[in-house]
Tab-separated table of C-alpha atoms in Angstrom:
chain	number	residue	atom	x	y	z
M	1	MET	CA	94.743	103.807	71.654
M	2	PHE	CA	92.265	104.735	74.109
M	3	TYR	CA	88.763	105.999	73.939
M	4	LYS	CA	87.280	108.186	76.952
M	5	ASP	CA	83.889	106.089	76.603
M	6	GLU	CA	85.221	102.687	77.110
M	7	ARG	CA	85.456	101.020	80.139
M	8	LEU	CA	89.324	100.115	81.309
M	9	ALA	CA	90.524	97.504	83.614
M	10	LEU	CA	94.048	97.234	84.437
M	11	PHE	CA	95.827	93.866	85.509
M	12	ILE	CA	99.156	94.418	87.133
M	13	ASP	CA	101.898	91.385	87.315
M	14	GLY	CA	103.416	92.928	90.441
M	15	SER	CA	107.006	91.097	89.778
M	16	ASN	CA	107.073	91.680	86.212
M	17	LEU	CA	106.488	95.004	86.094
M	18	TYR	CA	108.644	95.864	89.121
M	19	ALA	CA	111.612	94.323	87.139
M	20	ALA	CA	110.994	96.265	84.171
M	21	ALA	CA	111.138	99.791	85.819
M	22	LYS	CA	114.300	98.507	87.808
M	23	ALA	CA	115.359	97.587	84.393
M	24	LEU	CA	114.877	101.192	83.032
M	25	GLY	CA	116.004	102.709	86.058
M	26	PHE	CA	112.644	104.259	87.880
M	27	ASP	CA	109.897	103.095	90.331
M	28	ILE	CA	106.389	103.380	89.762
M	29	ASP	CA	104.219	105.676	91.155
M	30	TYR	CA	100.898	104.194	91.319
M	31	LYS	CA	98.853	106.983	92.343
M	32	LEU	CA	99.992	108.655	89.200
M	33	LEU	CA	99.282	105.111	87.331
M	34	ARG	CA	95.975	104.825	88.508
M	35	GLN	CA	95.059	108.503	87.566
M	36	GLU	CA	96.778	107.919	84.243
M	37	PHE	CA	94.331	105.281	83.164
M	38	MET	CA	91.479	107.150	84.897
M	39	ARG	CA	92.048	110.061	82.301
M	40	ARG	CA	92.603	107.858	79.687
M	41	GLY	CA	88.831	106.043	79.944
M	42	LYS	CA	86.170	104.775	82.757
M	43	LEU	CA	88.714	103.016	84.948
M	44	LEU	CA	86.414	100.317	86.323
M	45	ARG	CA	88.999	97.850	88.304
M	46	ALA	CA	92.557	98.294	88.616
M	47	PHE	CA	94.009	94.837	90.095
M	48	TYR	CA	97.437	94.140	91.502
M	49	TYR	CA	98.910	90.496	91.508
M	50	THR	CA	101.877	89.399	93.905
M	51	ALA	CA	103.081	86.718	96.368
M	52	LEU	CA	104.018	87.428	99.699
M	53	LEU	CA	106.770	86.165	101.985
M	54	GLU	CA	104.503	85.107	105.148
M	55	ASN	CA	107.209	83.579	107.123
M	56	ASP	CA	109.645	86.659	107.111
M	57	GLU	CA	109.317	89.120	110.016
M	58	TYR	CA	108.955	92.051	107.913
M	59	SER	CA	108.049	91.943	103.799
M	60	PRO	CA	109.653	94.976	102.125
M	61	ILE	CA	106.431	95.066	99.918
M	62	ARG	CA	103.932	94.777	102.809
M	63	PRO	CA	103.739	98.772	102.699
M	64	LEU	CA	102.998	98.876	99.147
M	65	VAL	CA	100.654	95.884	99.271
M	66	ASP	CA	98.621	97.746	102.148
M	67	TRP	CA	98.703	101.597	100.231
M	68	LEU	CA	97.634	100.068	96.994
M	69	HIS	CA	94.709	98.176	99.008
M	70	TYR	CA	93.611	101.541	100.693
M	71	ASN	CA	93.662	103.389	97.385
M	72	GLY	CA	91.661	101.702	95.158
M	73	PHE	CA	93.575	98.619	93.948
M	74	THR	CA	91.819	95.094	94.029
M	75	MET	CA	94.973	93.532	95.687
M	76	VAL	CA	95.359	89.533	94.801
M	77	THR	CA	98.061	87.779	96.985
M	78	LYS	CA	99.071	84.620	97.787
M	79	PRO	CA	101.997	83.304	99.934
M	80	ALA	CA	104.883	82.845	98.088
M	81	LYS	CA	106.439	79.401	98.203
M	82	GLU	CA	110.087	79.202	99.442
M	83	TYR	CA	112.608	76.299	98.559
M	84	THR	CA	116.153	75.603	98.315
M	85	ASP	CA	117.657	74.733	94.838
M	86	SER	CA	120.147	71.858	93.811
M	87	MET	CA	123.066	74.270	94.080
M	88	GLY	CA	121.806	74.968	98.043
M	89	ARG	CA	120.833	78.483	97.192
M	90	ARG	CA	117.378	80.178	98.828
M	91	LYS	CA	114.771	80.860	96.127
M	92	VAL	CA	111.358	81.869	96.321
M	93	LYS	CA	108.535	81.455	93.841
M	94	GLY	CA	105.336	82.920	93.515
M	95	ASN	CA	103.645	82.936	90.148
M	96	MET	CA	100.262	84.774	90.054
M	97	ASP	CA	99.533	83.970	85.744
M	98	ILE	CA	96.518	81.664	86.842
M	99	GLU	CA	94.799	84.110	89.304
M	100	LEU	CA	95.295	87.155	86.758
M	101	THR	CA	93.866	84.737	83.659
M	102	VAL	CA	90.649	83.803	85.856
M	103	ASP	CA	89.882	87.123	87.060
M	104	ALA	CA	90.798	89.025	83.125
M	105	MET	CA	88.341	86.135	81.656
M	106	GLU	CA	85.886	86.919	84.223
M	107	LEU	CA	85.751	90.964	83.963
M	108	ALA	CA	85.862	90.336	79.958
M	109	PRO	CA	82.434	90.881	79.153
M	110	ARG	CA	82.101	93.978	81.529
M	111	VAL	CA	85.200	95.928	79.701
M	112	ASP	CA	85.646	97.322	76.459
M	113	HIS	CA	89.828	97.427	76.905
M	114	ILE	CA	92.047	95.630	79.324
M	115	VAL	CA	95.632	96.801	80.005
M	116	LEU	CA	97.977	94.053	80.854
M	117	PHE	CA	101.243	95.156	82.874
M	118	SER	CA	103.673	92.303	81.935
M	119	GLY	CA	105.760	91.050	79.370
M	120	ASP	CA	105.088	87.387	80.298
M	121	GLY	CA	104.766	85.270	76.938
M	122	ASP	CA	102.581	82.835	79.169
M	123	PHE	CA	99.688	85.443	78.821
M	124	ARG	CA	99.134	85.348	75.030
M	125	PRO	CA	96.911	82.910	75.154
M	126	LEU	CA	94.944	84.916	77.526
M	127	ILE	CA	94.995	88.065	75.087
M	128	ALA	CA	93.650	85.969	72.022
M	129	SER	CA	90.913	84.705	74.280
M	130	LEU	CA	89.903	88.176	75.261
M	131	GLN	CA	90.230	89.665	71.854
M	132	ARG	CA	87.624	86.545	70.633
M	133	GLN	CA	85.448	88.205	73.357
M	134	GLY	CA	85.490	91.670	71.741
M	135	VAL	CA	88.007	92.815	74.354
M	136	ARG	CA	90.708	95.331	73.109
M	137	VAL	CA	94.031	94.653	74.824
M	138	SER	CA	97.160	96.857	75.392
M	139	VAL	CA	100.157	95.444	77.067
M	140	VAL	CA	102.808	97.586	79.400
M	141	SER	CA	106.153	96.482	79.374
M	142	THR	CA	109.563	97.365	77.761
M	143	ILE	CA	111.879	96.368	74.873
M	144	ARG	CA	114.095	99.005	75.551
M	145	SER	CA	115.940	96.610	78.642
M	146	GLN	CA	118.904	94.195	77.975
M	147	PRO	CA	117.598	91.763	77.517
M	148	PRO	CA	113.834	92.827	76.629
M	149	MET	CA	111.054	92.375	79.163
M	150	ILE	CA	108.653	91.358	76.778
M	151	SER	CA	108.115	88.124	74.883
M	152	ASP	CA	107.955	88.742	71.071
M	153	GLU	CA	104.412	86.669	71.099
M	154	LEU	CA	103.011	88.939	73.426
M	155	ARG	CA	103.856	92.012	71.955
M	156	ARG	CA	102.483	90.597	68.657
M	157	GLN	CA	99.268	89.238	70.115
M	158	ALA	CA	98.256	92.786	71.797
M	159	ASP	CA	96.693	95.130	70.047
M	160	ASN	CA	98.777	98.060	71.369
M	161	PHE	CA	102.053	97.884	72.842
M	162	ILE	CA	102.944	100.572	75.051
M	163	GLU	CA	106.705	101.202	75.931
M	164	LEU	CA	106.984	101.634	79.731
M	165	GLU	CA	109.749	104.171	79.531
M	166	ASP	CA	107.575	106.497	77.750
M	167	LEU	CA	105.438	106.647	80.663
M	168	ARG	CA	108.487	107.288	82.580
M	169	ASP	CA	107.521	111.016	82.904
M	170	VAL	CA	103.857	110.324	83.647
M	171	ILE	CA	103.856	107.795	86.278
M	172	GLY	CA	107.795	107.367	87.316
M	173	ARG	CA	109.561	108.312	90.257
M	174	PRO	CA	113.265	107.993	91.125
M	175	PRO	CA	114.294	104.700	92.416
M	176	ARG	CA	114.240	104.235	96.244
M	177	GLU	CA	117.025	102.460	98.426
M	178	MET	CA	114.975	99.416	99.753
M	179	PRO	CA	112.947	97.680	96.729
M	180	ALA	CA	108.965	97.749	96.825
M	181	GLU	CA	108.873	94.525	95.327
M	182	PRO	CA	111.285	91.306	96.615
M	183	ARG	CA	114.059	90.377	93.725
M	184	SER	CA	113.764	86.510	94.420
M	185	VAL	CA	110.018	86.923	93.861
M	186	ALA	CA	110.498	88.892	90.695
M	187	VAL	CA	112.947	86.490	89.038
M	188	ALA	CA	111.259	83.194	89.868
M	189	SER	CA	107.729	84.247	88.937
M	190	GLY	CA	108.360	83.403	85.452
M	191	ASN	CA	108.428	85.545	82.030
């Protein structure tokens, strides 16, 4: 539930939202996403968190990051860490949980409602803390994928759960051939 006069902030865990939308078979249109939440309340900030592969000549997420930066999103990025696992496979790790948590805690006194786009159960203590400060928290993720992309603990803690599939007609577009978020970052960022 949203109220027209409440101050909103969006916190988007980029790799987690990408993985959830991909599991449901659509891409996110971020212009439509921002417009939808501007319609639901007074949108103060829309944060997008992602790790970037700095050593690659071309990063498939770079055009999205640039577009978001120029179109009203506050971009929070850091270099992804690349490593080889015990099986000799190249892995990428880019966890942005701490950055998102710190920003949400700092903004909490200035907002009425935070919308978290993530199913990562590590955010449950953050939601509990925000709620103790009087901030309502909605979580956007999905239970309709196999396996569900949201942890049960996170869903129970939130004031409101918004099924991503239910937003498909409002913020979705058909998937592109080239991914907007590197798969390896999405997988390794943690859930």
